[in-house]
């Protein structure tokens, strides 16, 4: 049994496991350490410490307004419009081609994975946190860290692992990574293992918004990764709901190709361990269900399937092969989980052998 912090055991390993639980607030703001202790707690466990949960923030609401543009008054003119009331011209380039080399032709179905290097993989692992945050240790996360390091190295990534970093260090590392020359690399991969709340993740010292992980790597800010896969995997809860489940019964490269323009936020893949609003489960000895499943599928199918097909199989394994087993606590007993994958990829990612 695990110490003084009981939690539901994983059905696969029959080991006691804590879940990344917390109370959920509908729209909490990102707070400082000084403010954090004053937040309301809807869910207390054990020694009355709030346990954090990661949730995706709501998309900005949009409202329609009358279109006063000249085109709106002319039914003979066809144009593309914005489905938003306000828009920003952005802070990046002005859209004028800057002569960035194409990693592959416009109509290629797969990304070019034949560069000299696979690329960098960053693993930000968080087990212990500043006491002022009142976050419980994430026992079992080091198993996730080690499994990811082994499997990503087998895929020829140059893996950099960091434990319990403060936010400024995480941001410094990622900003420096975006300034490197990735011209001879296939892609980049970033993994975060941590606690969080609605629309935020936790570094060891403070909360931060998840988009701070990938904002440095948009095509206009990191041109040597433009048109290349940028993959982000986040192991954390996304809410305070439990998935009760339902019983089912039987009844590349072309020198002559024309140039083309891409969106700055194309070619990203962001995978969360669970869907918005729900818990994510972690075993204290074997690691999280999500990372266990990811490593299991990658070991067997990394070179035979594209990444989205792999992630579909990861989702299936988490959904069908894992279930909480807590007979003494009916609230936590026999609960399920399903990962959530958001893809802005424009081609298939297939890891060719180096």
mmCIF file of C-alpha atoms in Angstrom:
data_model
loop_
_atom_site.group_PDB
_atom_site.id
_atom_site.type_symbol
_atom_site.label_atom_id
_atom_site.label_comp_id
_atom_site.label_asym_id
_atom_site.label_seq_id
_atom_site.Cartn_x
_atom_site.Cartn_y
_atom_site.Cartn_z
ATOM 1 C CA UNK A 1 0.000 0.000 0.000
ATOM 2 C CA UNK A 2 1.176 3.507 -0.685
ATOM 3 C CA UNK A 3 1.841 5.507 2.497
ATOM 4 C CA UNK A 4 -0.524 8.118 3.864
ATOM 5 C CA UNK A 5 -1.903 9.256 0.518
ATOM 6 C CA UNK A 6 -4.419 6.551 -0.502
ATOM 7 C CA UNK A 7 -5.832 6.443 -3.972
ATOM 8 C CA UNK A 8 -7.598 4.068 -6.320
ATOM 9 C CA UNK A 9 -5.537 1.149 -7.643
ATOM 10 C CA UNK A 10 -5.042 0.484 -11.298
ATOM 11 C CA UNK A 11 -6.854 -2.639 -12.444
ATOM 12 C CA UNK A 12 -3.948 -3.677 -14.657
ATOM 13 C CA UNK A 13 -1.284 -3.701 -11.972
ATOM 14 C CA UNK A 14 -3.417 -4.060 -8.811
ATOM 15 C CA UNK A 15 -1.252 -1.394 -7.207
ATOM 16 C CA UNK A 16 -2.609 1.507 -5.201
ATOM 17 C CA UNK A 17 -2.631 4.643 -7.302
ATOM 18 C CA UNK A 18 -3.528 8.228 -6.584
ATOM 19 C CA UNK A 19 -5.422 10.198 -9.169
ATOM 20 C CA UNK A 20 -4.558 13.752 -10.191
ATOM 21 C CA UNK A 21 -7.659 15.040 -8.409
ATOM 22 C CA UNK A 22 -8.805 18.498 -7.556
ATOM 23 C CA UNK A 23 -11.771 20.574 -7.053
ATOM 24 C CA UNK A 24 -12.824 22.352 -10.167
ATOM 25 C CA UNK A 25 -13.891 25.938 -10.404
ATOM 26 C CA UNK A 26 -15.938 27.046 -13.363
ATOM 27 C CA UNK A 27 -13.641 29.805 -14.558
ATOM 28 C CA UNK A 28 -10.637 30.156 -12.218
ATOM 29 C CA UNK A 29 -8.020 32.728 -13.028
ATOM 30 C CA UNK A 30 -4.318 31.985 -13.041
ATOM 31 C CA UNK A 31 -3.189 32.992 -9.594
ATOM 32 C CA UNK A 32 0.040 33.751 -7.811
ATOM 33 C CA UNK A 33 1.355 31.729 -4.907
ATOM 34 C CA UNK A 34 0.210 34.429 -2.525
ATOM 35 C CA UNK A 35 -3.336 34.306 -3.908
ATOM 36 C CA UNK A 36 -3.520 30.539 -4.262
ATOM 37 C CA UNK A 37 -4.283 29.742 -0.634
ATOM 38 C CA UNK A 38 -7.438 31.827 -0.660
ATOM 39 C CA UNK A 39 -9.180 29.942 -3.484
ATOM 40 C CA UNK A 40 -12.352 28.023 -2.502
ATOM 41 C CA UNK A 41 -12.106 24.261 -2.195
ATOM 42 C CA UNK A 42 -15.052 22.143 -3.323
ATOM 43 C CA UNK A 43 -13.205 18.856 -2.866
ATOM 44 C CA UNK A 44 -10.904 17.976 0.029
ATOM 45 C CA UNK A 45 -9.041 14.716 0.362
ATOM 46 C CA UNK A 46 -6.856 13.267 3.057
ATOM 47 C CA UNK A 47 -5.270 16.099 5.012
ATOM 48 C CA UNK A 48 -7.567 18.715 3.468
ATOM 49 C CA UNK A 49 -5.148 19.672 0.724
ATOM 50 C CA UNK A 50 -6.686 20.708 -2.560
ATOM 51 C CA UNK A 51 -5.634 18.448 -5.372
ATOM 52 C CA UNK A 52 -5.282 20.215 -8.724
ATOM 53 C CA UNK A 53 -6.811 19.200 -11.977
ATOM 54 C CA UNK A 54 -6.039 20.355 -15.503
ATOM 55 C CA UNK A 55 -8.832 21.590 -17.704
ATOM 56 C CA UNK A 56 -8.908 23.193 -21.092
ATOM 57 C CA UNK A 57 -10.091 26.775 -21.030
ATOM 58 C CA UNK A 58 -13.224 27.836 -22.820
ATOM 59 C CA UNK A 59 -12.841 29.266 -26.275
ATOM 60 C CA UNK A 60 -13.499 33.013 -26.481
ATOM 61 C CA UNK A 61 -17.151 33.692 -27.092
ATOM 62 C CA UNK A 62 -18.077 35.301 -30.348
ATOM 63 C CA UNK A 63 -21.089 37.388 -31.200
ATOM 64 C CA UNK A 64 -22.379 38.374 -34.560
ATOM 65 C CA UNK A 65 -22.473 41.944 -35.695
ATOM 66 C CA UNK A 66 -23.707 43.632 -38.788
ATOM 67 C CA UNK A 67 -21.209 43.484 -41.626
ATOM 68 C CA UNK A 68 -20.589 46.987 -42.929
ATOM 69 C CA UNK A 69 -17.867 46.031 -45.399
ATOM 70 C CA UNK A 70 -18.381 46.986 -49.034
ATOM 71 C CA UNK A 71 -18.614 43.338 -50.044
ATOM 72 C CA UNK A 72 -21.553 42.786 -47.707
ATOM 73 C CA UNK A 73 -23.677 45.188 -49.714
ATOM 74 C CA UNK A 74 -22.840 43.630 -53.053
ATOM 75 C CA UNK A 75 -24.429 40.214 -53.653
ATOM 76 C CA UNK A 76 -22.389 39.824 -56.831
ATOM 77 C CA UNK A 77 -19.067 39.726 -54.972
ATOM 78 C CA UNK A 78 -17.914 36.478 -53.345
ATOM 79 C CA UNK A 79 -15.295 36.634 -50.603
ATOM 80 C CA UNK A 80 -14.124 34.841 -47.477
ATOM 81 C CA UNK A 81 -15.322 36.237 -44.163
ATOM 82 C CA UNK A 82 -14.306 35.844 -40.504
ATOM 83 C CA UNK A 83 -16.628 34.011 -38.110
ATOM 84 C CA UNK A 84 -15.720 36.461 -35.385
ATOM 85 C CA UNK A 85 -16.662 39.960 -34.306
ATOM 86 C CA UNK A 86 -13.119 41.195 -33.754
ATOM 87 C CA UNK A 87 -9.875 40.114 -35.254
ATOM 88 C CA UNK A 88 -6.200 40.849 -34.755
ATOM 89 C CA UNK A 89 -3.655 41.343 -37.462
ATOM 90 C CA UNK A 90 -1.239 39.369 -35.317
ATOM 91 C CA UNK A 91 2.302 40.045 -34.246
ATOM 92 C CA UNK A 92 4.079 37.844 -36.741
ATOM 93 C CA UNK A 93 5.035 38.384 -40.347
ATOM 94 C CA UNK A 94 2.988 40.428 -42.783
ATOM 95 C CA UNK A 95 2.328 37.389 -44.945
ATOM 96 C CA UNK A 96 4.941 38.261 -47.551
ATOM 97 C CA UNK A 97 6.948 35.138 -48.508
ATOM 98 C CA UNK A 98 10.293 35.186 -46.753
ATOM 99 C CA UNK A 99 11.925 32.440 -48.774
ATOM 100 C CA UNK A 100 11.741 29.718 -46.113
ATOM 101 C CA UNK A 101 12.815 26.398 -47.698
ATOM 102 C CA UNK A 102 9.965 23.924 -48.146
ATOM 103 C CA UNK A 103 10.559 20.701 -46.160
ATOM 104 C CA UNK A 104 8.245 18.893 -48.588
ATOM 105 C CA UNK A 105 6.047 19.593 -51.591
ATOM 106 C CA UNK A 106 2.603 21.096 -51.132
ATOM 107 C CA UNK A 107 0.654 17.969 -52.054
ATOM 108 C CA UNK A 108 2.813 15.417 -50.223
ATOM 109 C CA UNK A 109 0.743 13.068 -48.065
ATOM 110 C CA UNK A 110 3.476 12.486 -45.476
ATOM 111 C CA UNK A 111 5.902 14.770 -43.679
ATOM 112 C CA UNK A 112 9.533 14.587 -44.713
ATOM 113 C CA UNK A 113 11.090 12.403 -41.994
ATOM 114 C CA UNK A 114 14.360 11.847 -43.873
ATOM 115 C CA UNK A 115 16.387 14.724 -42.431
ATOM 116 C CA UNK A 116 19.748 14.013 -40.841
ATOM 117 C CA UNK A 117 18.275 14.193 -37.319
ATOM 118 C CA UNK A 118 14.928 13.161 -35.870
ATOM 119 C CA UNK A 119 14.942 16.245 -33.647
ATOM 120 C CA UNK A 120 14.770 17.265 -29.999
ATOM 121 C CA UNK A 121 12.358 15.800 -27.440
ATOM 122 C CA UNK A 122 11.834 17.614 -24.142
ATOM 123 C CA UNK A 123 10.342 15.859 -21.104
ATOM 124 C CA UNK A 124 9.276 18.168 -18.260
ATOM 125 C CA UNK A 125 8.552 15.915 -15.297
ATOM 126 C CA UNK A 126 6.979 17.253 -12.102
ATOM 127 C CA UNK A 127 6.789 15.174 -8.951
ATOM 128 C CA UNK A 128 7.306 17.715 -6.156
ATOM 129 C CA UNK A 129 5.981 21.265 -5.888
ATOM 130 C CA UNK A 130 6.506 24.373 -3.798
ATOM 131 C CA UNK A 131 4.714 23.798 -0.449
ATOM 132 C CA UNK A 132 2.816 27.053 -0.898
ATOM 133 C CA UNK A 133 0.958 25.494 -3.843
ATOM 134 C CA UNK A 134 -0.413 22.730 -1.595
ATOM 135 C CA UNK A 135 -0.008 20.129 -4.335
ATOM 136 C CA UNK A 136 0.537 16.497 -3.486
ATOM 137 C CA UNK A 137 3.609 14.667 -4.856
ATOM 138 C CA UNK A 138 2.915 12.874 -8.134
ATOM 139 C CA UNK A 139 4.159 9.435 -7.135
ATOM 140 C CA UNK A 140 4.765 7.217 -10.152
ATOM 141 C CA UNK A 141 5.614 10.063 -12.517
ATOM 142 C CA UNK A 142 9.300 9.107 -12.593
ATOM 143 C CA UNK A 143 8.257 5.819 -14.182
ATOM 144 C CA UNK A 144 6.527 7.811 -16.946
ATOM 145 C CA UNK A 145 9.644 9.935 -17.337
ATOM 146 C CA UNK A 146 11.952 6.942 -17.699
ATOM 147 C CA UNK A 147 9.644 5.099 -20.097
ATOM 148 C CA UNK A 148 9.340 8.163 -22.297
ATOM 149 C CA UNK A 149 13.105 8.688 -22.318
ATOM 150 C CA UNK A 150 13.727 5.098 -23.418
ATOM 151 C CA UNK A 151 11.033 4.994 -26.085
ATOM 152 C CA UNK A 152 11.785 8.409 -27.546
ATOM 153 C CA UNK A 153 15.474 7.546 -27.805
ATOM 154 C CA UNK A 154 14.506 4.396 -29.676
ATOM 155 C CA UNK A 155 12.745 6.675 -32.147
ATOM 156 C CA UNK A 156 16.061 8.543 -32.569
ATOM 157 C CA UNK A 157 15.019 11.681 -30.682
ATOM 158 C CA UNK A 158 17.666 13.630 -28.775
ATOM 159 C CA UNK A 159 15.916 13.486 -25.409
ATOM 160 C CA UNK A 160 16.349 16.137 -22.723
ATOM 161 C CA UNK A 161 14.720 15.395 -19.359
ATOM 162 C CA UNK A 162 14.032 18.003 -16.674
ATOM 163 C CA UNK A 163 12.657 17.404 -13.176
ATOM 164 C CA UNK A 164 10.639 19.848 -11.052
ATOM 165 C CA UNK A 165 11.623 23.005 -12.925
ATOM 166 C CA UNK A 166 10.178 26.432 -12.094
ATOM 167 C CA UNK A 167 8.190 28.087 -14.850
ATOM 168 C CA UNK A 168 10.847 30.609 -15.884
ATOM 169 C CA UNK A 169 13.281 27.765 -16.534
ATOM 170 C CA UNK A 170 10.722 25.875 -18.621
ATOM 171 C CA UNK A 171 10.031 28.980 -20.676
ATOM 172 C CA UNK A 172 13.748 29.737 -21.071
ATOM 173 C CA UNK A 173 14.447 26.213 -22.351
ATOM 174 C CA UNK A 174 11.567 26.294 -24.838
ATOM 175 C CA UNK A 175 12.371 29.801 -26.035
ATOM 176 C CA UNK A 176 15.994 28.814 -26.616
ATOM 177 C CA UNK A 177 14.785 25.704 -28.443
ATOM 178 C CA UNK A 178 12.691 27.864 -30.776
ATOM 179 C CA UNK A 179 15.773 29.948 -31.590
ATOM 180 C CA UNK A 180 17.863 26.910 -32.567
ATOM 181 C CA UNK A 181 18.338 25.864 -36.171
ATOM 182 C CA UNK A 182 16.153 22.817 -36.839
ATOM 183 C CA UNK A 183 16.815 22.764 -40.582
ATOM 184 C CA UNK A 184 18.301 19.269 -40.452
ATOM 185 C CA UNK A 185 15.635 17.891 -38.071
ATOM 186 C CA UNK A 186 12.356 16.118 -38.836
ATOM 187 C CA UNK A 187 10.273 17.519 -35.979
ATOM 188 C CA UNK A 188 10.127 18.504 -32.309
ATOM 189 C CA UNK A 189 8.336 16.864 -29.368
ATOM 190 C CA UNK A 190 7.496 18.213 -25.903
ATOM 191 C CA UNK A 191 5.978 16.255 -23.000
ATOM 192 C CA UNK A 192 4.710 17.666 -19.698
ATOM 193 C CA UNK A 193 3.842 15.492 -16.699
ATOM 194 C CA UNK A 194 2.225 17.615 -14.008
ATOM 195 C CA UNK A 195 -0.781 18.880 -12.046
ATOM 196 C CA UNK A 196 -3.004 21.693 -13.250
ATOM 197 C CA UNK A 197 -6.381 23.355 -13.181
ATOM 198 C CA UNK A 198 -8.883 24.819 -15.622
ATOM 199 C CA UNK A 199 -6.813 26.062 -18.551
ATOM 200 C CA UNK A 200 -3.506 25.935 -16.697
ATOM 201 C CA UNK A 201 -0.623 23.612 -15.863
ATOM 202 C CA UNK A 202 1.719 23.738 -12.888
ATOM 203 C CA UNK A 203 5.442 24.218 -12.883
ATOM 204 C CA UNK A 204 7.117 23.487 -9.566
ATOM 205 C CA UNK A 205 6.546 27.066 -8.403
ATOM 206 C CA UNK A 206 3.494 28.499 -10.197
ATOM 207 C CA UNK A 207 0.660 27.871 -12.656
ATOM 208 C CA UNK A 208 0.886 28.777 -16.332
ATOM 209 C CA UNK A 209 -1.269 28.495 -19.427
ATOM 210 C CA UNK A 210 -0.593 25.462 -21.649
ATOM 211 C CA UNK A 211 -0.215 27.585 -24.778
ATOM 212 C CA UNK A 212 3.020 28.926 -23.314
ATOM 213 C CA UNK A 213 4.479 25.540 -24.266
ATOM 214 C CA UNK A 214 3.851 25.829 -28.004
ATOM 215 C CA UNK A 215 3.535 29.569 -28.677
ATOM 216 C CA UNK A 216 7.280 29.839 -29.403
ATOM 217 C CA UNK A 217 7.075 27.300 -32.238
ATOM 218 C CA UNK A 218 4.558 28.828 -34.639
ATOM 219 C CA UNK A 219 5.851 28.998 -38.209
ATOM 220 C CA UNK A 220 6.551 32.729 -38.079
ATOM 221 C CA UNK A 221 8.551 32.460 -34.832
ATOM 222 C CA UNK A 222 10.485 29.267 -35.552
ATOM 223 C CA UNK A 223 10.932 29.151 -39.310
ATOM 224 C CA UNK A 224 13.278 26.167 -39.321
ATOM 225 C CA UNK A 225 10.346 24.068 -38.019
ATOM 226 C CA UNK A 226 7.807 25.571 -40.433
ATOM 227 C CA UNK A 227 5.982 22.786 -42.263
ATOM 228 C CA UNK A 228 7.303 20.177 -39.809
ATOM 229 C CA UNK A 229 5.461 18.269 -37.060
ATOM 230 C CA UNK A 230 5.406 19.892 -33.617
ATOM 231 C CA UNK A 231 4.046 17.422 -31.075
ATOM 232 C CA UNK A 232 2.955 18.102 -27.482
ATOM 233 C CA UNK A 233 1.850 15.441 -24.995
ATOM 234 C CA UNK A 234 0.353 16.432 -21.641
ATOM 235 C CA UNK A 235 -0.280 13.959 -18.827
ATOM 236 C CA UNK A 236 -2.615 15.644 -16.351
ATOM 237 C CA UNK A 237 -6.223 15.821 -15.251
ATOM 238 C CA UNK A 238 -8.663 18.100 -17.027
ATOM 239 C CA UNK A 239 -11.503 18.338 -14.537
ATOM 240 C CA UNK A 240 -13.181 16.823 -11.497
ATOM 241 C CA UNK A 241 -15.624 14.525 -13.251
ATOM 242 C CA UNK A 242 -15.386 10.738 -13.231
ATOM 243 C CA UNK A 243 -16.081 8.618 -16.308
ATOM 244 C CA UNK A 244 -18.454 5.871 -15.136
ATOM 245 C CA UNK A 245 -18.342 4.013 -18.443
ATOM 246 C CA UNK A 246 -21.138 1.971 -20.004
ATOM 247 C CA UNK A 247 -21.438 -1.801 -20.246
ATOM 248 C CA UNK A 248 -21.786 -2.951 -23.844
ATOM 249 C CA UNK A 249 -23.606 -6.180 -24.702
ATOM 250 C CA UNK A 250 -23.548 -8.185 -27.918
ATOM 251 C CA UNK A 251 -26.942 -7.896 -29.931
ATOM 252 C CA UNK A 252 8.803 14.018 -49.992
ATOM 253 C CA UNK A 253 10.720 16.542 -51.782
ATOM 254 C CA UNK A 254 10.176 17.963 -55.303
ATOM 255 C CA UNK A 255 12.634 20.589 -56.534
ATOM 256 C CA UNK A 256 10.261 21.709 -59.244
ATOM 257 C CA UNK A 257 7.238 22.198 -56.996
ATOM 258 C CA UNK A 258 5.613 25.604 -56.706
ATOM 259 C CA UNK A 259 5.963 27.517 -53.450
ATOM 260 C CA UNK A 260 2.976 27.736 -51.109
ATOM 261 C CA UNK A 261 1.896 29.522 -47.938
ATOM 262 C CA UNK A 262 0.976 27.768 -44.678
ATOM 263 C CA UNK A 263 -0.874 28.965 -41.550
ATOM 264 C CA UNK A 264 1.419 29.864 -38.654
ATOM 265 C CA UNK A 265 -0.348 27.356 -36.406
ATOM 266 C CA UNK A 266 -0.415 24.438 -38.815
ATOM 267 C CA UNK A 267 1.451 21.155 -38.179
ATOM 268 C CA UNK A 268 0.810 20.928 -34.424
ATOM 269 C CA UNK A 269 -0.448 17.896 -32.537
ATOM 270 C CA UNK A 270 -1.543 18.331 -28.900
ATOM 271 C CA UNK A 271 -2.515 15.218 -26.949
ATOM 272 C CA UNK A 272 -4.006 15.328 -23.454
ATOM 273 C CA UNK A 273 -4.278 12.247 -21.286
ATOM 274 C CA UNK A 274 -8.001 12.828 -20.742
ATOM 275 C CA UNK A 275 -10.879 14.880 -22.104
ATOM 276 C CA UNK A 276 -11.799 18.325 -20.730
ATOM 277 C CA UNK A 277 -13.614 18.115 -17.421
ATOM 278 C CA UNK A 278 -12.390 14.684 -16.342
ATOM 279 C CA UNK A 279 -9.811 13.087 -14.107
ATOM 280 C CA UNK A 280 -6.620 11.449 -15.354
ATOM 281 C CA UNK A 281 -5.362 8.351 -13.562
ATOM 282 C CA UNK A 282 -1.796 7.555 -12.512
ATOM 283 C CA UNK A 283 -0.365 4.407 -10.915
ATOM 284 C CA UNK A 284 2.170 4.961 -8.134
ATOM 285 C CA UNK A 285 4.532 2.285 -9.456
ATOM 286 C CA UNK A 286 3.731 1.771 -13.147
ATOM 287 C CA UNK A 287 2.999 5.402 -14.064
ATOM 288 C CA UNK A 288 -0.023 6.990 -15.714
ATOM 289 C CA UNK A 289 -2.429 5.002 -17.865
ATOM 290 C CA UNK A 290 -1.839 7.381 -20.781
ATOM 291 C CA UNK A 291 1.962 7.141 -20.841
ATOM 292 C CA UNK A 292 1.856 3.369 -20.261
ATOM 293 C CA UNK A 293 -0.428 2.986 -23.268
ATOM 294 C CA UNK A 294 1.560 5.414 -25.426
ATOM 295 C CA UNK A 295 4.852 3.610 -24.787
ATOM 296 C CA UNK A 296 3.224 0.201 -25.320
ATOM 297 C CA UNK A 297 1.865 1.162 -28.762
ATOM 298 C CA UNK A 298 4.979 3.110 -29.829
ATOM 299 C CA UNK A 299 7.203 0.114 -29.069
ATOM 300 C CA UNK A 300 5.152 -2.081 -31.375
ATOM 301 C CA UNK A 301 3.857 0.160 -34.139
ATOM 302 C CA UNK A 302 6.049 3.264 -34.393
ATOM 303 C CA UNK A 303 7.427 2.347 -37.822
ATOM 304 C CA UNK A 304 4.322 0.726 -39.294
ATOM 305 C CA UNK A 305 1.601 3.329 -38.716
ATOM 306 C CA UNK A 306 1.217 7.099 -38.886
ATOM 307 C CA UNK A 307 1.079 9.040 -35.621
ATOM 308 C CA UNK A 308 -2.674 9.706 -35.624
ATOM 309 C CA UNK A 309 -3.346 6.001 -36.151
ATOM 310 C CA UNK A 310 -0.976 5.299 -33.271
ATOM 311 C CA UNK A 311 -2.829 7.789 -31.060
ATOM 312 C CA UNK A 312 -6.138 6.130 -31.960
ATOM 313 C CA UNK A 313 -4.718 2.853 -30.662
ATOM 314 C CA UNK A 314 -3.412 4.619 -27.551
ATOM 315 C CA UNK A 315 -6.937 5.918 -26.932
ATOM 316 C CA UNK A 316 -8.357 2.431 -27.406
ATOM 317 C CA UNK A 317 -5.874 0.863 -24.990
ATOM 318 C CA UNK A 318 -6.548 3.478 -22.290
ATOM 319 C CA UNK A 319 -10.299 3.117 -22.824
ATOM 320 C CA UNK A 320 -10.532 -0.684 -22.773
ATOM 321 C CA UNK A 321 -7.499 -2.018 -20.872
ATOM 322 C CA UNK A 322 -7.584 0.223 -17.802
ATOM 323 C CA UNK A 323 -10.177 0.623 -15.058
ATOM 324 C CA UNK A 324 -10.003 1.797 -11.481
ATOM 325 C CA UNK A 325 -10.487 -0.882 -8.842
ATOM 326 C CA UNK A 326 -11.500 0.561 -5.491
ATOM 327 C CA UNK A 327 -14.153 -1.739 -3.982
ATOM 328 C CA UNK A 328 -14.086 0.205 -0.713
ATOM 329 C CA UNK A 329 -14.969 3.501 -2.415
ATOM 330 C CA UNK A 330 -17.952 3.252 -4.752
ATOM 331 C CA UNK A 331 -17.351 6.814 -5.973
ATOM 332 C CA UNK A 332 -13.930 5.898 -7.378
ATOM 333 C CA UNK A 333 -14.597 2.247 -8.229
ATOM 334 C CA UNK A 334 -14.598 0.966 -11.835
ATOM 335 C CA UNK A 335 -13.975 4.347 -13.468
ATOM 336 C CA UNK A 336 -12.669 4.822 -17.007
ATOM 337 C CA UNK A 337 -10.605 7.328 -18.987
ATOM 338 C CA UNK A 338 -10.210 8.426 -22.616
ATOM 339 C CA UNK A 339 -7.394 10.630 -23.991
ATOM 340 C CA UNK A 340 -8.081 13.728 -26.092
ATOM 341 C CA UNK A 341 -6.058 14.447 -29.242
ATOM 342 C CA UNK A 342 -6.169 17.784 -31.087
ATOM 343 C CA UNK A 343 -4.523 17.730 -34.497
ATOM 344 C CA UNK A 344 -3.532 20.589 -36.762
ATOM 345 C CA UNK A 345 -1.354 18.217 -38.757
ATOM 346 C CA UNK A 346 -1.608 18.579 -42.523
ATOM 347 C CA UNK A 347 0.081 15.287 -43.453
ATOM 348 C CA UNK A 348 0.753 11.862 -41.966
ATOM 349 C CA UNK A 349 3.612 11.572 -39.460
ATOM 350 C CA UNK A 350 5.453 8.295 -40.089
ATOM 351 C CA UNK A 351 8.649 7.641 -38.157
ATOM 352 C CA UNK A 352 11.067 6.215 -40.700
ATOM 353 C CA UNK A 353 14.144 4.445 -39.376
ATOM 354 C CA UNK A 354 17.354 6.460 -39.235
#
